[in-house]
XYZ file of N, CA, C and O in Angstrom:
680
model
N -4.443 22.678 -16.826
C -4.608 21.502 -15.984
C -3.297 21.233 -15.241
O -2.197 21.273 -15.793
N -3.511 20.934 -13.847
C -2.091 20.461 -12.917
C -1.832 19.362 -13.359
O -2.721 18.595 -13.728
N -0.574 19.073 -13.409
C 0.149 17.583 -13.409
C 0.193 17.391 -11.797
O 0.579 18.094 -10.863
N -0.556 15.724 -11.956
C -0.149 15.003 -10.278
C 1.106 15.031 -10.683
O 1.524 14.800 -11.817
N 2.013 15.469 -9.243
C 3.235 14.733 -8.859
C 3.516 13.500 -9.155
O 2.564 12.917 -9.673
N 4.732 12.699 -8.987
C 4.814 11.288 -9.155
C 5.133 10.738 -8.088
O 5.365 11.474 -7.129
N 5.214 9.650 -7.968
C 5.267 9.050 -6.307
C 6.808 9.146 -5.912
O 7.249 8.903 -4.788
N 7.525 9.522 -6.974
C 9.020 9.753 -6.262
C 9.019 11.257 -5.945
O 9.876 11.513 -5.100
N 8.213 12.509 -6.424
C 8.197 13.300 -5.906
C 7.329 13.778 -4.794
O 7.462 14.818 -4.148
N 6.210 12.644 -4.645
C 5.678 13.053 -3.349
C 5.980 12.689 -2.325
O 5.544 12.969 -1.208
N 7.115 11.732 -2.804
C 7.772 11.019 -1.059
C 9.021 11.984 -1.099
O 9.470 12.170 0.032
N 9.557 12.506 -1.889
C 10.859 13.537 -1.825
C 10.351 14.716 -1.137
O 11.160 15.377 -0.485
N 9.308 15.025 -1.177
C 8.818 16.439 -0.762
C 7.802 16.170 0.803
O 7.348 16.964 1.628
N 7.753 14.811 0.692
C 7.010 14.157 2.392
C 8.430 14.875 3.678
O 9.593 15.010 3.300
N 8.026 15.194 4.962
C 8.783 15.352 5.591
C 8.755 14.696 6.989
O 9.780 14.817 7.661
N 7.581 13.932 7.579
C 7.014 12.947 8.472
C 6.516 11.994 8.124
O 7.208 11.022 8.426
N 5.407 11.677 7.491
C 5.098 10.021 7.263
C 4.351 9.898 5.969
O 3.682 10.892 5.684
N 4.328 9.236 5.408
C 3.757 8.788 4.300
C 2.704 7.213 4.260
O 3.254 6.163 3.928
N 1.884 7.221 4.462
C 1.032 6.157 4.995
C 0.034 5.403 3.859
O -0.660 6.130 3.148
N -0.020 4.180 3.723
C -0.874 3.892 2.577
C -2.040 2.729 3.367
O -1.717 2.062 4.350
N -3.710 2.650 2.571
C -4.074 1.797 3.463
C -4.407 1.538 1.716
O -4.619 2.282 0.758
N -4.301 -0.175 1.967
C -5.122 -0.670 0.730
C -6.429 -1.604 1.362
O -6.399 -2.110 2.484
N -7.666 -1.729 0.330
C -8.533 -2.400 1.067
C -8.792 -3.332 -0.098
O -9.945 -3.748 0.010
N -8.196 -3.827 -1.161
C -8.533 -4.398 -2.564
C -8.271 -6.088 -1.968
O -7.663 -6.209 -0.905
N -8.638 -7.040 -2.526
C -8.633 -8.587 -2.258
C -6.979 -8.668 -3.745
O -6.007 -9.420 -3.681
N -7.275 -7.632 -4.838
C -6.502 -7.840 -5.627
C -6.004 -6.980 -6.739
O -6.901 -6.481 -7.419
N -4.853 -6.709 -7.058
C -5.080 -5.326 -7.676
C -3.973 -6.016 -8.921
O -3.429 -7.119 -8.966
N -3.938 -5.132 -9.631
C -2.658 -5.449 -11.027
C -2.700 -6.703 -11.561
O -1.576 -7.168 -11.372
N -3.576 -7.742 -12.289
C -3.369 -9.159 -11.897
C -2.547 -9.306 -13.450
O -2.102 -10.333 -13.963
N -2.528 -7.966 -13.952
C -1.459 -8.574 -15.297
C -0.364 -7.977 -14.934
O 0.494 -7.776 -15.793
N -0.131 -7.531 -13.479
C 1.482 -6.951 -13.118
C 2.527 -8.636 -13.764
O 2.219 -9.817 -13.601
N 3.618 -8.103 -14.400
C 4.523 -9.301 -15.167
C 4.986 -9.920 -13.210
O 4.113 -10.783 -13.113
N 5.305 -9.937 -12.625
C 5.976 -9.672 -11.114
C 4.796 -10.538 -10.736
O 5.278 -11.563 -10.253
N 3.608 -10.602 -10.728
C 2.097 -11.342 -10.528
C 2.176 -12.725 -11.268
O 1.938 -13.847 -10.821
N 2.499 -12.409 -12.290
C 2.138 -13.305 -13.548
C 3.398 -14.686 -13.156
O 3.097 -15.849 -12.886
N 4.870 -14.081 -13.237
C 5.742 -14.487 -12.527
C 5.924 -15.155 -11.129
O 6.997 -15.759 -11.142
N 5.485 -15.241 -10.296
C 5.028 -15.413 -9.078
C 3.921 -16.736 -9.290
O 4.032 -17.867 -8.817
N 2.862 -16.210 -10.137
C 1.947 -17.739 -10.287
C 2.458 -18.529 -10.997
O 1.692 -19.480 -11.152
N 3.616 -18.679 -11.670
C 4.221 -19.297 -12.587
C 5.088 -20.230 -11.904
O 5.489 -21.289 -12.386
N 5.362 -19.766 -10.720
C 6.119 -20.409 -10.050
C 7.805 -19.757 -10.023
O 8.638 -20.145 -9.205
N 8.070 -18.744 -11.053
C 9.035 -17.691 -11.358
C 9.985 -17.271 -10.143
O 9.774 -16.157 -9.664
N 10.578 -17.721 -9.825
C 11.515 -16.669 -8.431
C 11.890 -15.907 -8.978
O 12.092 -15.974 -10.190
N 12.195 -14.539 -7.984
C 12.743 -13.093 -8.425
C 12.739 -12.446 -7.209
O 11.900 -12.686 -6.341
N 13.823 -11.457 -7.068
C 14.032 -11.007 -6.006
C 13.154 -9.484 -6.327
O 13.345 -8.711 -7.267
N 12.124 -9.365 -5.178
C 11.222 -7.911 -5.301
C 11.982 -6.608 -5.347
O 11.707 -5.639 -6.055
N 13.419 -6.777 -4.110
C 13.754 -5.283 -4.430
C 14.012 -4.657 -5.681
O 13.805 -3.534 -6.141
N 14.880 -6.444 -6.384
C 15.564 -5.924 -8.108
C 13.973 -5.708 -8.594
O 13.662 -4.536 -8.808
N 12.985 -6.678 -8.781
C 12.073 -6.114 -9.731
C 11.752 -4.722 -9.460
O 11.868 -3.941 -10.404
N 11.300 -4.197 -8.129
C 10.930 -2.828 -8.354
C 11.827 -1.874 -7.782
O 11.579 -1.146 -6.820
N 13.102 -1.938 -8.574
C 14.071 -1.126 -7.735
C 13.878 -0.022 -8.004
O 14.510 0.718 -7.250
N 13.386 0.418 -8.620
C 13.029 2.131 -8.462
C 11.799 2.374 -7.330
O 11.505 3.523 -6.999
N 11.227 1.411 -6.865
C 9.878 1.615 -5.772
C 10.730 1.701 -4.577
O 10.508 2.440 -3.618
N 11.786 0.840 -4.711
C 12.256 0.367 -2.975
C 13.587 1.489 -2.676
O 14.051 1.588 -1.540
N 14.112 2.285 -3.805
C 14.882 3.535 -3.586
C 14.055 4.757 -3.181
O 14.499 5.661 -2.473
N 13.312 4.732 -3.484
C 12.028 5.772 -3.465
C 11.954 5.711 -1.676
O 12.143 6.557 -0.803
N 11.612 4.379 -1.664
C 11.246 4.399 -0.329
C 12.140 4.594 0.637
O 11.798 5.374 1.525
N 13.471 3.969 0.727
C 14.700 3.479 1.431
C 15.156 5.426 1.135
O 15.530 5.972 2.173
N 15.132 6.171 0.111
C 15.679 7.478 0.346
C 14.725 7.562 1.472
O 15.093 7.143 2.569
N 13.191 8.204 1.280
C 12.301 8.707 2.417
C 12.478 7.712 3.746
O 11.949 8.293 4.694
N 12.860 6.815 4.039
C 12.869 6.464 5.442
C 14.325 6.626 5.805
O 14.613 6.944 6.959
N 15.246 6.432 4.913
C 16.678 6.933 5.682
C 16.871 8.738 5.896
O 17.830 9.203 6.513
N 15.870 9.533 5.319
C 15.343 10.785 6.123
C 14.538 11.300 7.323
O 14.295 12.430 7.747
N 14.140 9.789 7.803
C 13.107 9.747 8.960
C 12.015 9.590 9.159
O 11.313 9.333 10.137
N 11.737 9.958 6.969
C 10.102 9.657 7.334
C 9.900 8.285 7.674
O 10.834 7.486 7.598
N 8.413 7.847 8.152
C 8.022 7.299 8.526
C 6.797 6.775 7.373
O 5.989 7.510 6.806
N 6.946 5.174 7.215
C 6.210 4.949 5.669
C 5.797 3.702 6.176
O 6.529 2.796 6.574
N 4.011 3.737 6.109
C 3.671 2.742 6.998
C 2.781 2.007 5.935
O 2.721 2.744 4.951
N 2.146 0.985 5.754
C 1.353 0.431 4.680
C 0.225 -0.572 5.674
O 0.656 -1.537 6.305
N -1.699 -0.054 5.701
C -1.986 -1.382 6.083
C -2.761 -1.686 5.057
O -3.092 -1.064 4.048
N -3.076 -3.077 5.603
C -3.849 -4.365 4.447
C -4.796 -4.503 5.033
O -4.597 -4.722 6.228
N -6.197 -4.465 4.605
C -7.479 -5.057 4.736
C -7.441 -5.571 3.704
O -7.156 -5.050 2.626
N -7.938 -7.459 4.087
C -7.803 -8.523 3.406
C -8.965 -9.352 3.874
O -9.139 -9.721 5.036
N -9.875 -9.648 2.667
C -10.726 -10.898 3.256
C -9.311 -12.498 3.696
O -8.134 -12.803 3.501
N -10.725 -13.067 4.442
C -9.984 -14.233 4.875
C -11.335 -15.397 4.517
O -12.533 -15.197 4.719
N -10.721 -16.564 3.965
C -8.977 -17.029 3.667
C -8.927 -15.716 2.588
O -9.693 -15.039 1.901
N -7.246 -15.855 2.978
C -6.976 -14.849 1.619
C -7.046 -14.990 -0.211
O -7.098 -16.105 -0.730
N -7.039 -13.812 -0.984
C -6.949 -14.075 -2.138
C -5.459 -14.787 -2.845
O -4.418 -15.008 -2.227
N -5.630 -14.957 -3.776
C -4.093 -15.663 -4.536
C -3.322 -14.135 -4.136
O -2.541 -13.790 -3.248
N -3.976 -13.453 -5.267
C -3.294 -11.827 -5.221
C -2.344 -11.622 -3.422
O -1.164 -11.540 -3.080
N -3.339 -11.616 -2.892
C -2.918 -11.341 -1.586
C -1.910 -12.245 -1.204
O -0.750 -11.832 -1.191
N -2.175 -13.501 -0.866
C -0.707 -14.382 -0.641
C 0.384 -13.912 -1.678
O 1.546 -14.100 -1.316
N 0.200 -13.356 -2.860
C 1.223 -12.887 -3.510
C 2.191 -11.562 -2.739
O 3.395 -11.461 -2.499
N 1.449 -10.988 -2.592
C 1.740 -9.713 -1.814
C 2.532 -9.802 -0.171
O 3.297 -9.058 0.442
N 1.934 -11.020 0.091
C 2.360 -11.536 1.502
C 3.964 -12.232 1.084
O 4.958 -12.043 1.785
N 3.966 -12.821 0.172
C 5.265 -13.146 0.026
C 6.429 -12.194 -0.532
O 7.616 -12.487 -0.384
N 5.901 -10.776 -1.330
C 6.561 -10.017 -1.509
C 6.917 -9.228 -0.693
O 7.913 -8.530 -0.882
N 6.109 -9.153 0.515
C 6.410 -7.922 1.504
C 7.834 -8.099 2.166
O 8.521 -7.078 2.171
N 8.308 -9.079 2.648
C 9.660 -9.073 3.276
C 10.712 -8.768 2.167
O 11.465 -8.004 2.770
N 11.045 -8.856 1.343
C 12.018 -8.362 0.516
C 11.769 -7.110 -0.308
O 12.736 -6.440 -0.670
N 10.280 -6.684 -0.690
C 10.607 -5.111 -0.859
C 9.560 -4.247 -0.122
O 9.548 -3.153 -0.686
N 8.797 -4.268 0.759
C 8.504 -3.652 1.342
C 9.260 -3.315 2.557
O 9.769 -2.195 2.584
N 9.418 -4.081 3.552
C 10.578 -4.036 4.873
C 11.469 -3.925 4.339
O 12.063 -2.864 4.532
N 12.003 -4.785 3.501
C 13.661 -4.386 3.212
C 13.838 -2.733 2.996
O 14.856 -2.143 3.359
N 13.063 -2.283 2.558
C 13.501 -0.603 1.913
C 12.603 0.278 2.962
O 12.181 1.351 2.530
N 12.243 -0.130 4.452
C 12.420 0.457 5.556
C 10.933 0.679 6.124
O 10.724 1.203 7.219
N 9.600 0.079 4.983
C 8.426 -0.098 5.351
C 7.892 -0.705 6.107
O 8.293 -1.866 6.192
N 6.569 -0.232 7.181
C 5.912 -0.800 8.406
C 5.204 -1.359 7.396
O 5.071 -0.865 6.277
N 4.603 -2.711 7.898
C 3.160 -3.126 7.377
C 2.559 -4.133 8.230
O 2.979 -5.139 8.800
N 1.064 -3.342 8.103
C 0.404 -4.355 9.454
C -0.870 -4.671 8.120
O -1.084 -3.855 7.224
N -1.540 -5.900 8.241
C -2.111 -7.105 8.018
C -3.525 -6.774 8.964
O -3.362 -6.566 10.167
N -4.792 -6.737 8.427
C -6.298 -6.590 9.138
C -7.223 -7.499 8.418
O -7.525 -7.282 7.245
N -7.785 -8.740 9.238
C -8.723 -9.175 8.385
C -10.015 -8.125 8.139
O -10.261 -7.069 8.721
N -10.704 -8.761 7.130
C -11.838 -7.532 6.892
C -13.046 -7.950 7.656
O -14.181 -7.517 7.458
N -12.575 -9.136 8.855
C -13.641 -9.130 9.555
C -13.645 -8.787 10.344
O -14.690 -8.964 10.970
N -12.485 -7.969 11.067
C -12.116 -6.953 12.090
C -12.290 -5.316 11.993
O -11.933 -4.452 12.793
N -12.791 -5.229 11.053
C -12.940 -3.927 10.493
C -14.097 -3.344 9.873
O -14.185 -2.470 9.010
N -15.362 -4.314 10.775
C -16.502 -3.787 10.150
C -17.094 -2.671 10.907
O -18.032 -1.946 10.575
N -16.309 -2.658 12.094
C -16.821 -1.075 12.581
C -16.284 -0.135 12.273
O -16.428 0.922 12.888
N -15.481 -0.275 11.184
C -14.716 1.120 11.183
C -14.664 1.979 9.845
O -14.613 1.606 8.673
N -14.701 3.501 10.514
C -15.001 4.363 9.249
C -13.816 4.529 8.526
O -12.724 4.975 8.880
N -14.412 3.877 6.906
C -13.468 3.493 6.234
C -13.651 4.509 4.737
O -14.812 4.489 4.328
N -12.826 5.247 4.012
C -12.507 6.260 2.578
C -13.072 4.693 1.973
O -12.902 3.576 2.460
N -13.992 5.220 0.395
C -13.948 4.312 -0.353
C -13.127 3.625 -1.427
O -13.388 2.696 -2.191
N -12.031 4.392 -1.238
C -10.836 4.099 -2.260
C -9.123 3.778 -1.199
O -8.862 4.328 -0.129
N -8.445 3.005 -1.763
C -6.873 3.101 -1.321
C -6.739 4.683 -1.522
O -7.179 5.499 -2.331
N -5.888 4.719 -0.355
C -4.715 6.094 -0.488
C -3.600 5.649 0.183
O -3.370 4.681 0.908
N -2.382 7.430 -0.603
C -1.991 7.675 0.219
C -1.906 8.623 1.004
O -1.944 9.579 0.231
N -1.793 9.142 2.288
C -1.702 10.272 2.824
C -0.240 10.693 3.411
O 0.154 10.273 4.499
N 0.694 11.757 2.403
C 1.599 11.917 3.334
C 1.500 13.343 3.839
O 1.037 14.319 3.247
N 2.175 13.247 5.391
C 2.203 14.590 6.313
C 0.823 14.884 7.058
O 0.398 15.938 7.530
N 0.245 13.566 7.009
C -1.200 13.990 7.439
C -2.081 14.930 6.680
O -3.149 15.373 7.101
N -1.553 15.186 5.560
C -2.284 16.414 4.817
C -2.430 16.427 3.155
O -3.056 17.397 2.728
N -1.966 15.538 2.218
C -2.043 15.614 1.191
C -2.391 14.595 0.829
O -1.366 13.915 0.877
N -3.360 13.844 0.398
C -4.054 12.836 -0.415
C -3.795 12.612 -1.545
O -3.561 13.499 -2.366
N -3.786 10.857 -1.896
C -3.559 10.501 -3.137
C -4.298 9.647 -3.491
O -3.808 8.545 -3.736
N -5.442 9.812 -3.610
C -6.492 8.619 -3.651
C -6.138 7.414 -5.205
O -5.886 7.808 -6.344
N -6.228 6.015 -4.769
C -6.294 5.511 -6.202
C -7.478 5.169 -6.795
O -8.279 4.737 -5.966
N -7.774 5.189 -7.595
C -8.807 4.438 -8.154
C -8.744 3.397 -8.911
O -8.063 3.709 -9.887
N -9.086 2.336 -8.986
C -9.030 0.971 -10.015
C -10.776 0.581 -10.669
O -11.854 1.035 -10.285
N -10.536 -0.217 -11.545
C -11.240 -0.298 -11.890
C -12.279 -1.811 -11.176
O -12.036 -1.840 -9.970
N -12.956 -2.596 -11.433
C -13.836 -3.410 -10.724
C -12.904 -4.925 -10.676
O -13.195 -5.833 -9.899
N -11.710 -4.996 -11.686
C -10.893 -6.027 -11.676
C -9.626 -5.562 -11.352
O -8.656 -6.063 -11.920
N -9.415 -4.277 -10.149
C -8.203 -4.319 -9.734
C -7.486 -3.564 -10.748
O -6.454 -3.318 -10.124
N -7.323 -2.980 -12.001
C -6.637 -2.734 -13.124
C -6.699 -1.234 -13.333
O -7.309 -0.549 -12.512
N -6.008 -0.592 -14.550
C -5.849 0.888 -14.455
C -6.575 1.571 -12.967
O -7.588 1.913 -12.357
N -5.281 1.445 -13.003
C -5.246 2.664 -11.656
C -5.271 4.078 -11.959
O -4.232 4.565 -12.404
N -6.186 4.750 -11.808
C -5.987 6.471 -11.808
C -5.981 6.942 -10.327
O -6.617 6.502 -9.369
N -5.032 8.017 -10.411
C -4.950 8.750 -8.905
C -5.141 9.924 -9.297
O -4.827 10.519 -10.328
N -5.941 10.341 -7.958
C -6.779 11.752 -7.709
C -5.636 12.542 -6.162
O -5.487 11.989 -5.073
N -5.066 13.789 -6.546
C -4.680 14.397 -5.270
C -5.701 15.434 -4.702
O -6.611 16.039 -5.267
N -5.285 15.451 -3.464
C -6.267 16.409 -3.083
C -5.623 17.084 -1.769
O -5.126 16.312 -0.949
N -5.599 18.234 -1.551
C -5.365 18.513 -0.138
C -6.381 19.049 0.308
O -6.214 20.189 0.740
N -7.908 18.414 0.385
C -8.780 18.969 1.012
C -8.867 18.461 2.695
O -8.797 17.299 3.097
N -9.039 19.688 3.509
C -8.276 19.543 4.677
C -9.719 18.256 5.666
O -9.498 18.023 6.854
N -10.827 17.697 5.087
C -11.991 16.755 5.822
C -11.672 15.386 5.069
O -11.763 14.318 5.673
N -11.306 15.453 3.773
C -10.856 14.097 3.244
C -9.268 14.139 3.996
O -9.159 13.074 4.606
N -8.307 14.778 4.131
C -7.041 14.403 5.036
C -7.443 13.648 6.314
O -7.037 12.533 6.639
N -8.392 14.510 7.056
C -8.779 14.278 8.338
C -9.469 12.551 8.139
O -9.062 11.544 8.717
N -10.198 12.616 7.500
C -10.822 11.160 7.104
C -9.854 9.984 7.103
O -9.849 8.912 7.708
N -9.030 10.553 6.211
C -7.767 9.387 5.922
C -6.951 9.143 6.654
O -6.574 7.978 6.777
N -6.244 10.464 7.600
C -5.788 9.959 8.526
C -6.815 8.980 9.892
O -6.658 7.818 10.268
N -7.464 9.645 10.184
C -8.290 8.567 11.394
C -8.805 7.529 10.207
O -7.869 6.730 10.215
N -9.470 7.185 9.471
C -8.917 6.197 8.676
C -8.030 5.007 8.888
O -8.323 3.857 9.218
N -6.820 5.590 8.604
C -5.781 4.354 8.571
C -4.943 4.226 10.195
O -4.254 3.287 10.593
N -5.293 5.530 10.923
C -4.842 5.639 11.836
C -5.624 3.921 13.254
O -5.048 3.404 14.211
N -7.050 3.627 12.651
C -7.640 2.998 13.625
C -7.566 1.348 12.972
O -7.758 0.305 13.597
N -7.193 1.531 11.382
C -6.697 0.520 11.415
C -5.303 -0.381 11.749
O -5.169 -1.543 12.134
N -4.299 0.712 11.420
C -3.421 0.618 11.989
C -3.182 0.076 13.866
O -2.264 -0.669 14.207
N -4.007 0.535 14.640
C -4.090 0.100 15.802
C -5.083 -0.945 16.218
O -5.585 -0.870 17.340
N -5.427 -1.988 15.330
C -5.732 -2.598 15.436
C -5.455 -3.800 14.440
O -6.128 -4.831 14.465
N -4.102 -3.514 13.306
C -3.934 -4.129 12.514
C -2.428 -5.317 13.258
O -1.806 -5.158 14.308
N -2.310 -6.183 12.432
C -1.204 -7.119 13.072
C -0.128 -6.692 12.059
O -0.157 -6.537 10.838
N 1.201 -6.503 13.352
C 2.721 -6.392 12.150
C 2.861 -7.792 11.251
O 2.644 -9.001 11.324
N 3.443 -6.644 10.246
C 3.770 -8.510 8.945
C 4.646 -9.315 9.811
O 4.654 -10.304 9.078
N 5.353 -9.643 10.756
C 6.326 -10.638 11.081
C 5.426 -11.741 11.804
O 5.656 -12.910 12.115
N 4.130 -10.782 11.972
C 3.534 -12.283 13.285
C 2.108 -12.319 12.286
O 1.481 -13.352 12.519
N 1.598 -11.657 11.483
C 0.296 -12.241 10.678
C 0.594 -13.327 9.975
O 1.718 -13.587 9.544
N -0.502 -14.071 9.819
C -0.604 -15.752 9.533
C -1.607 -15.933 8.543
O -2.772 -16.265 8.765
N -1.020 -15.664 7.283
C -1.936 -16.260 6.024
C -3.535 -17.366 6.764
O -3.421 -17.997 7.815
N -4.670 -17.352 6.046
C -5.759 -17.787 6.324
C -6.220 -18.808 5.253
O -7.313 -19.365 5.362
């Protein structure tokens, strides 16, 4: 049996972009960082996930290009305003795009039934969760019609998604 890579080696071995689309209302809700956050807890995101935001900050100070979008019902979930408040300190800070799509803008579009990621346009990392957001298993794949999928995929949401500096919680 192959061992998946880990996400610090698939962004070490990315050499153009690394792209993630999530479409969940809520994912991890026993992440401690979650739990913390509804608590009313301040914490700075890069320190909590400083091994996520080196990961990233190496691959974009190489050029790649590491883009993240959000399909989100509206109004949004708790989860999600959580996420909205984390994005400026460790997502952008460590060199990530992220554009914001309500999910009522996106009913025409052909959409993978799971989050991924796709980096290089060619290698898939599908996640899977379970029905409450929780254990995540990931599936790789470099099958060259699921790449193609994922990229036009995230590619049409992306062009039609709003950058995080000007999207407006619902």
């Amino acid at each position: 049996m192959t061992r998946t890579p880990t996400f610090e080696e698939l962004f070490r071995g990315c050499q153009r972009t690394a792209v993630h689309l999530e479409t969940r209302d809520a994912y991890m809700k026993s992440d401690p960082a979650f739990v913390d956050w509804k608590a009313g807890r301040s914490f700075d995101p890069a320190e909590r996930w400083a091994d996520w935001h080196d990961i990233v900050t190496e691959a974009t100070s190489r050029g790649v290009e590491v883009c993240r979008a959000r399909i989100v019902s509206t109004p949004v979930s708790e989860y999600i305003r959580f996420e909205y408040d984390v994005t400026d300190g460790l997502n952008i800070a460590a060199g990530e795009s992220v554009r914001w799509l309500s999910r009522r803008d996106a009913t025409d579009l052909a959409l993978p039934g799971n989050d991924f990621w796709l980096f290089d346009s060619s290698l898939v990392l599908v996640n899977h969760f379970d029905g409450e957001g929780e254990n995540m298993e990931v599936e790789l794949t470099e099958d060259a019609e699921v790449a193609k999928l994922c990229d036009a995929a995230f590619e049409a949401v992306w062009k039609r998604a709003t950058p995080h500096a000007q999207f407006e919680l619902a």
